[in-house]
Amino acid sequence: MNKEYLECEKYYIFAALIFIAGFYGGYTMTVRGGLFANAASANMVLFAIAIAMHKFEKIHVYILSFLAYMLGTIVSEHCGLLAKKIGRLRWDTYMIGIEIIWVILLALLPSSVPDLVYQLSINFICAMQFNTFRQAEGIGMATVFITNHTRQTGSYLTRWIRKPYELTYLKKCARHFGMILCFFLGALTSSYFGQYLHTKTLLIAVGFLIVIFIDFVHADLYIEKDRILETPRGH
């Protein structure tokens, strides 16, 4: 097994995944109704604001988005256990394959389809992604939002300034900052192209997902085939 390849692949995969998450966030905010796709926290704040300001017409949207996020976590947890027992692929690979099909279907739906369909679908997908991919090269990595990456960037930068000979701190700082940058670029990309491509903007994300899927299938069948029943990559 090529350990160096696996470690390189993992960070590359996580950077691509958080780019896609930022892409989803920019897409739902600018093209599909102004709802956060990536995290339940922001939508819970919007839910509380809606109640406080008596804007009850959107309350059901925030409740459903929260439930979709929770359901995505439950499904990914259950499927992760089942996938260890079937086939030669890990749950991570199956999940990306499902996401590709799902996002293609969303991209091909007519523009008349309500925003809520897109919002809840992407909430669900982001929850599955967040719960499935958790670590890259032994470093805790969230793939759908940057709150923790911001904290970790500042934390490791401070440690490196105090101990500049500890290059591990600098490396971890750079990794977390790289995730922030990828998230930003994803949101920037979807927000820009969403003005021209509208629903079809999602096909850009599909391109990235296909690259990840091919990488995962290759790793499962050839590089990690002897570890296929062990803990899924990223956990």
mmCIF file of C-alpha atoms in Angstrom:
data_model
loop_
_atom_site.group_PDB
_atom_site.id
_atom_site.type_symbol
_atom_site.label_atom_id
_atom_site.label_comp_id
_atom_site.label_asym_id
_atom_site.label_seq_id
_atom_site.Cartn_x
_atom_site.Cartn_y
_atom_site.Cartn_z
ATOM 1 C CA MET A 1 0.000 0.000 0.000
ATOM 2 C CA ASN A 2 1.325 3.442 -0.918
ATOM 3 C CA LYS A 3 0.977 5.374 2.338
ATOM 4 C CA GLU A 4 2.200 8.670 0.879
ATOM 5 C CA TYR A 5 -0.398 8.450 -1.874
ATOM 6 C CA LEU A 6 -3.171 7.850 0.637
ATOM 7 C CA GLU A 7 -2.198 10.813 2.806
ATOM 8 C CA CYS A 8 -1.944 13.136 -0.205
ATOM 9 C CA GLU A 9 -5.261 11.868 -1.523
ATOM 10 C CA LYS A 10 -7.037 12.486 1.754
ATOM 11 C CA TYR A 11 -6.261 16.194 1.988
ATOM 12 C CA TYR A 12 -6.967 16.666 -1.701
ATOM 13 C CA ILE A 13 -10.343 14.978 -1.208
ATOM 14 C CA PHE A 14 -11.219 17.093 1.816
ATOM 15 C CA ALA A 15 -10.237 20.291 0.009
ATOM 16 C CA ALA A 16 -12.479 19.294 -2.905
ATOM 17 C CA LEU A 17 -15.352 18.408 -0.572
ATOM 18 C CA ILE A 18 -15.277 21.727 1.277
ATOM 19 C CA PHE A 19 -15.085 23.548 -2.076
ATOM 20 C CA ILE A 20 -18.286 21.718 -3.029
ATOM 21 C CA ALA A 21 -19.895 22.612 0.321
ATOM 22 C CA GLY A 22 -19.067 26.278 -0.191
ATOM 23 C CA PHE A 23 -20.439 25.901 -3.706
ATOM 24 C CA TYR A 24 -23.724 24.536 -2.328
ATOM 25 C CA GLY A 25 -23.948 27.381 0.187
ATOM 26 C CA GLY A 26 -23.441 30.051 -2.456
ATOM 27 C CA TYR A 27 -25.936 28.300 -4.718
ATOM 28 C CA THR A 28 -28.804 28.050 -2.212
ATOM 29 C CA MET A 29 -28.199 31.591 -0.963
ATOM 30 C CA THR A 30 -28.099 33.275 -4.387
ATOM 31 C CA VAL A 31 -30.135 31.025 -6.677
ATOM 32 C CA ARG A 32 -32.472 29.056 -4.432
ATOM 33 C CA GLY A 33 -34.265 31.107 -1.813
ATOM 34 C CA GLY A 34 -31.553 32.420 0.498
ATOM 35 C CA LEU A 35 -31.226 29.458 2.876
ATOM 36 C CA PHE A 36 -27.933 28.133 4.258
ATOM 37 C CA ALA A 37 -27.230 24.645 2.939
ATOM 38 C CA ASN A 38 -24.147 23.865 4.979
ATOM 39 C CA ALA A 39 -24.968 24.104 8.666
ATOM 40 C CA ALA A 40 -27.979 23.872 10.923
ATOM 41 C CA SER A 41 -26.735 26.655 13.239
ATOM 42 C CA ALA A 42 -27.360 29.558 10.864
ATOM 43 C CA ASN A 43 -30.814 28.305 9.929
ATOM 44 C CA MET A 44 -31.683 27.901 13.611
ATOM 45 C CA VAL A 45 -30.756 31.564 14.113
ATOM 46 C CA LEU A 46 -32.988 32.522 11.177
ATOM 47 C CA PHE A 47 -35.756 30.412 12.728
ATOM 48 C CA ALA A 48 -35.461 32.293 16.034
ATOM 49 C CA ILE A 49 -35.383 35.669 14.234
ATOM 50 C CA ALA A 50 -38.495 34.738 12.247
ATOM 51 C CA ILE A 51 -40.374 33.980 15.468
ATOM 52 C CA ALA A 52 -39.159 37.115 17.228
ATOM 53 C CA MET A 53 -40.118 39.345 14.284
ATOM 54 C CA HIS A 54 -43.424 37.544 13.652
ATOM 55 C CA LYS A 55 -42.416 36.437 10.160
ATOM 56 C CA PHE A 56 -44.236 33.134 10.431
ATOM 57 C CA GLU A 57 -44.508 32.507 6.699
ATOM 58 C CA LYS A 58 -40.975 31.035 6.559
ATOM 59 C CA ILE A 59 -40.921 29.145 9.852
ATOM 60 C CA HIS A 60 -41.792 25.819 8.188
ATOM 61 C CA VAL A 61 -38.752 26.196 5.903
ATOM 62 C CA TYR A 62 -36.349 26.478 8.832
ATOM 63 C CA ILE A 63 -37.961 23.583 10.699
ATOM 64 C CA LEU A 64 -37.831 21.343 7.639
ATOM 65 C CA SER A 65 -34.211 22.292 6.909
ATOM 66 C CA PHE A 66 -33.239 21.334 10.468
ATOM 67 C CA LEU A 67 -35.057 18.011 10.160
ATOM 68 C CA ALA A 68 -33.443 17.339 6.762
ATOM 69 C CA TYR A 69 -30.002 17.930 8.277
ATOM 70 C CA MET A 70 -30.742 15.580 11.164
ATOM 71 C CA LEU A 71 -32.131 12.934 8.816
ATOM 72 C CA GLY A 72 -29.003 13.117 6.673
ATOM 73 C CA THR A 73 -26.880 12.400 9.745
ATOM 74 C CA ILE A 74 -29.062 9.449 10.759
ATOM 75 C CA VAL A 75 -29.027 7.928 7.263
ATOM 76 C CA SER A 76 -25.254 8.292 6.856
ATOM 77 C CA GLU A 77 -24.664 6.718 10.276
ATOM 78 C CA HIS A 78 -26.868 3.741 9.433
ATOM 79 C CA CYS A 79 -25.561 3.293 5.888
ATOM 80 C CA GLY A 80 -21.956 3.528 7.093
ATOM 81 C CA LEU A 81 -22.515 0.408 9.184
ATOM 82 C CA LEU A 82 -24.315 -1.472 6.403
ATOM 83 C CA ALA A 83 -21.688 -0.655 3.767
ATOM 84 C CA LYS A 84 -19.008 -2.480 5.754
ATOM 85 C CA LYS A 85 -20.852 -5.696 5.069
ATOM 86 C CA ILE A 86 -21.545 -5.421 1.345
ATOM 87 C CA GLY A 87 -19.423 -5.304 -1.777
ATOM 88 C CA ARG A 88 -15.866 -4.105 -2.226
ATOM 89 C CA LEU A 89 -16.506 -0.397 -1.791
ATOM 90 C CA ARG A 90 -16.667 1.673 1.371
ATOM 91 C CA TRP A 91 -19.614 3.823 2.444
ATOM 92 C CA ASP A 92 -17.622 6.941 1.537
ATOM 93 C CA THR A 93 -17.568 5.794 -2.092
ATOM 94 C CA TYR A 94 -21.244 4.852 -2.151
ATOM 95 C CA MET A 95 -22.124 8.219 -0.618
ATOM 96 C CA ILE A 96 -20.300 10.191 -3.289
ATOM 97 C CA GLY A 97 -21.963 8.053 -5.987
ATOM 98 C CA ILE A 98 -25.396 8.765 -4.509
ATOM 99 C CA GLU A 99 -24.569 12.472 -4.271
ATOM 100 C CA ILE A 100 -23.574 12.586 -7.952
ATOM 101 C CA ILE A 101 -26.900 11.080 -9.050
ATOM 102 C CA TRP A 102 -28.877 13.288 -6.670
ATOM 103 C CA VAL A 103 -27.204 16.534 -7.739
ATOM 104 C CA ILE A 104 -27.560 15.690 -11.445
ATOM 105 C CA LEU A 105 -31.291 15.173 -10.912
ATOM 106 C CA LEU A 106 -31.546 18.527 -9.111
ATOM 107 C CA ALA A 107 -29.656 20.238 -11.944
ATOM 108 C CA LEU A 108 -32.002 18.776 -14.565
ATOM 109 C CA LEU A 109 -35.248 19.655 -12.813
ATOM 110 C CA PRO A 110 -37.261 22.477 -14.415
ATOM 111 C CA SER A 111 -36.741 25.922 -12.920
ATOM 112 C CA SER A 112 -40.369 25.937 -11.786
ATOM 113 C CA VAL A 113 -39.596 23.378 -9.053
ATOM 114 C CA PRO A 114 -39.926 25.100 -5.635
ATOM 115 C CA ASP A 115 -36.754 26.315 -3.929
ATOM 116 C CA LEU A 116 -37.613 24.180 -0.903
ATOM 117 C CA VAL A 117 -36.885 20.988 -2.861
ATOM 118 C CA TYR A 118 -33.335 22.178 -3.525
ATOM 119 C CA GLN A 119 -32.821 23.564 -0.037
ATOM 120 C CA LEU A 120 -33.881 20.393 1.780
ATOM 121 C CA SER A 121 -32.033 18.110 -0.641
ATOM 122 C CA ILE A 122 -28.772 19.994 -0.214
ATOM 123 C CA ASN A 123 -29.248 20.207 3.569
ATOM 124 C CA PHE A 124 -29.576 16.428 3.580
ATOM 125 C CA ILE A 125 -26.518 15.928 1.347
ATOM 126 C CA CYS A 126 -24.342 18.275 3.432
ATOM 127 C CA ALA A 127 -25.300 16.471 6.649
ATOM 128 C CA MET A 128 -24.340 13.133 5.107
ATOM 129 C CA GLN A 129 -21.028 14.565 3.938
ATOM 130 C CA PHE A 130 -20.264 16.171 7.303
ATOM 131 C CA ASN A 131 -20.973 12.958 9.205
ATOM 132 C CA THR A 132 -19.028 10.737 6.782
ATOM 133 C CA PHE A 133 -15.768 12.667 6.369
ATOM 134 C CA ARG A 134 -14.122 13.717 9.617
ATOM 135 C CA GLN A 135 -10.326 13.462 9.421
ATOM 136 C CA ALA A 136 -7.592 14.051 6.869
ATOM 137 C CA GLU A 137 -4.076 12.875 7.660
ATOM 138 C CA GLY A 138 -5.024 12.525 11.303
ATOM 139 C CA ILE A 139 -6.241 16.137 11.492
ATOM 140 C CA GLY A 140 -9.886 16.778 12.328
ATOM 141 C CA MET A 141 -11.458 18.283 9.218
ATOM 142 C CA ALA A 142 -15.033 19.516 8.788
ATOM 143 C CA THR A 143 -16.093 19.474 5.134
ATOM 144 C CA VAL A 144 -19.215 21.647 5.131
ATOM 145 C CA PHE A 145 -18.348 24.789 7.135
ATOM 146 C CA ILE A 146 -15.273 26.720 8.236
ATOM 147 C CA THR A 147 -15.934 27.654 11.881
ATOM 148 C CA ASN A 148 -13.575 25.029 13.276
ATOM 149 C CA HIS A 149 -11.014 25.639 10.525
ATOM 150 C CA THR A 150 -10.902 29.322 11.467
ATOM 151 C CA ARG A 151 -10.309 28.456 15.109
ATOM 152 C CA GLN A 152 -7.676 25.855 14.264
ATOM 153 C CA THR A 153 -5.853 28.205 11.889
ATOM 154 C CA GLY A 154 -5.523 30.817 14.621
ATOM 155 C CA SER A 155 -4.625 28.237 17.257
ATOM 156 C CA TYR A 156 -1.850 26.537 15.267
ATOM 157 C CA LEU A 157 -0.518 29.879 14.032
ATOM 158 C CA THR A 158 -0.172 31.045 17.640
ATOM 159 C CA ARG A 159 1.581 27.824 18.627
ATOM 160 C CA TRP A 160 3.994 28.122 15.706
ATOM 161 C CA ILE A 161 4.818 31.758 16.559
ATOM 162 C CA ARG A 162 5.651 30.635 20.088
ATOM 163 C CA LYS A 163 7.672 27.641 18.877
ATOM 164 C CA PRO A 164 8.833 28.391 15.297
ATOM 165 C CA TYR A 165 10.963 25.232 15.250
ATOM 166 C CA GLU A 166 7.777 23.113 15.475
ATOM 167 C CA LEU A 167 6.966 22.938 11.773
ATOM 168 C CA THR A 168 4.062 20.568 12.459
ATOM 169 C CA TYR A 169 2.114 23.549 13.802
ATOM 170 C CA LEU A 170 2.790 25.524 10.639
ATOM 171 C CA LYS A 171 1.718 22.582 8.471
ATOM 172 C CA LYS A 172 -1.567 22.157 10.347
ATOM 173 C CA CYS A 173 -2.190 25.912 10.214
ATOM 174 C CA ALA A 174 -1.688 25.861 6.444
ATOM 175 C CA ARG A 175 -4.001 22.860 6.040
ATOM 176 C CA HIS A 176 -6.855 24.514 7.909
ATOM 177 C CA PHE A 177 -6.363 27.837 6.126
ATOM 178 C CA GLY A 178 -6.393 25.953 2.830
ATOM 179 C CA MET A 179 -9.807 24.551 3.722
ATOM 180 C CA ILE A 180 -11.105 28.080 4.407
ATOM 181 C CA LEU A 181 -9.801 29.244 1.040
ATOM 182 C CA CYS A 182 -11.391 26.300 -0.803
ATOM 183 C CA PHE A 183 -14.747 26.963 0.874
ATOM 184 C CA PHE A 184 -14.564 30.622 -0.157
ATOM 185 C CA LEU A 185 -13.695 29.720 -3.751
ATOM 186 C CA GLY A 186 -16.614 27.281 -3.904
ATOM 187 C CA ALA A 187 -19.097 29.930 -2.755
ATOM 188 C CA LEU A 188 -17.555 32.461 -5.138
ATOM 189 C CA THR A 189 -17.824 30.055 -8.083
ATOM 190 C CA SER A 190 -21.491 29.150 -7.586
ATOM 191 C CA SER A 191 -22.511 32.741 -6.833
ATOM 192 C CA TYR A 192 -20.864 33.964 -10.032
ATOM 193 C CA PHE A 193 -22.031 31.231 -12.413
ATOM 194 C CA GLY A 194 -25.464 31.058 -10.785
ATOM 195 C CA GLN A 195 -26.240 34.418 -12.393
ATOM 196 C CA TYR A 196 -25.932 32.832 -15.840
ATOM 197 C CA LEU A 197 -26.527 29.092 -15.466
ATOM 198 C CA HIS A 198 -29.175 29.113 -12.716
ATOM 199 C CA THR A 199 -30.192 25.514 -11.909
ATOM 200 C CA LYS A 200 -27.548 24.064 -14.257
ATOM 201 C CA THR A 201 -24.867 25.641 -12.031
ATOM 202 C CA LEU A 202 -24.987 22.443 -9.967
ATOM 203 C CA LEU A 203 -23.367 20.530 -12.827
ATOM 204 C CA ILE A 204 -20.084 22.247 -11.961
ATOM 205 C CA ALA A 205 -20.184 20.515 -8.565
ATOM 206 C CA VAL A 206 -20.916 17.218 -10.315
ATOM 207 C CA GLY A 207 -17.610 17.491 -12.175
ATOM 208 C CA PHE A 208 -15.702 17.689 -8.877
ATOM 209 C CA LEU A 209 -17.738 14.850 -7.398
ATOM 210 C CA ILE A 210 -16.971 12.572 -10.343
ATOM 211 C CA VAL A 211 -13.238 13.129 -9.860
ATOM 212 C CA ILE A 212 -13.583 12.238 -6.152
ATOM 213 C CA PHE A 213 -15.683 9.163 -6.983
ATOM 214 C CA ILE A 214 -13.120 7.832 -9.467
ATOM 215 C CA ASP A 215 -10.358 8.365 -6.907
ATOM 216 C CA PHE A 216 -12.345 6.508 -4.237
ATOM 217 C CA VAL A 217 -13.203 3.553 -6.476
ATOM 218 C CA HIS A 218 -9.557 3.202 -7.489
ATOM 219 C CA ALA A 219 -8.449 3.340 -3.843
ATOM 220 C CA ASP A 220 -11.070 0.801 -2.718
ATOM 221 C CA LEU A 221 -10.344 -1.699 -5.479
ATOM 222 C CA TYR A 222 -6.562 -1.440 -5.681
ATOM 223 C CA ILE A 223 -4.877 0.589 -2.935
ATOM 224 C CA GLU A 224 -6.973 -0.077 0.176
ATOM 225 C CA LYS A 225 -8.549 -3.374 -0.821
ATOM 226 C CA ASP A 226 -7.016 -5.216 2.161
ATOM 227 C CA ARG A 227 -8.531 -2.672 4.599
ATOM 228 C CA ILE A 228 -12.015 -2.466 3.110
ATOM 229 C CA LEU A 229 -13.727 -3.846 6.211
ATOM 230 C CA GLU A 230 -11.927 -1.498 8.570
ATOM 231 C CA THR A 231 -12.979 1.983 9.655
ATOM 232 C CA PRO A 232 -14.003 4.106 6.632
ATOM 233 C CA ARG A 233 -11.492 6.639 5.366
ATOM 234 C CA GLY A 234 -11.869 10.010 7.002
ATOM 235 C CA HIS A 235 -13.012 8.575 10.366
#
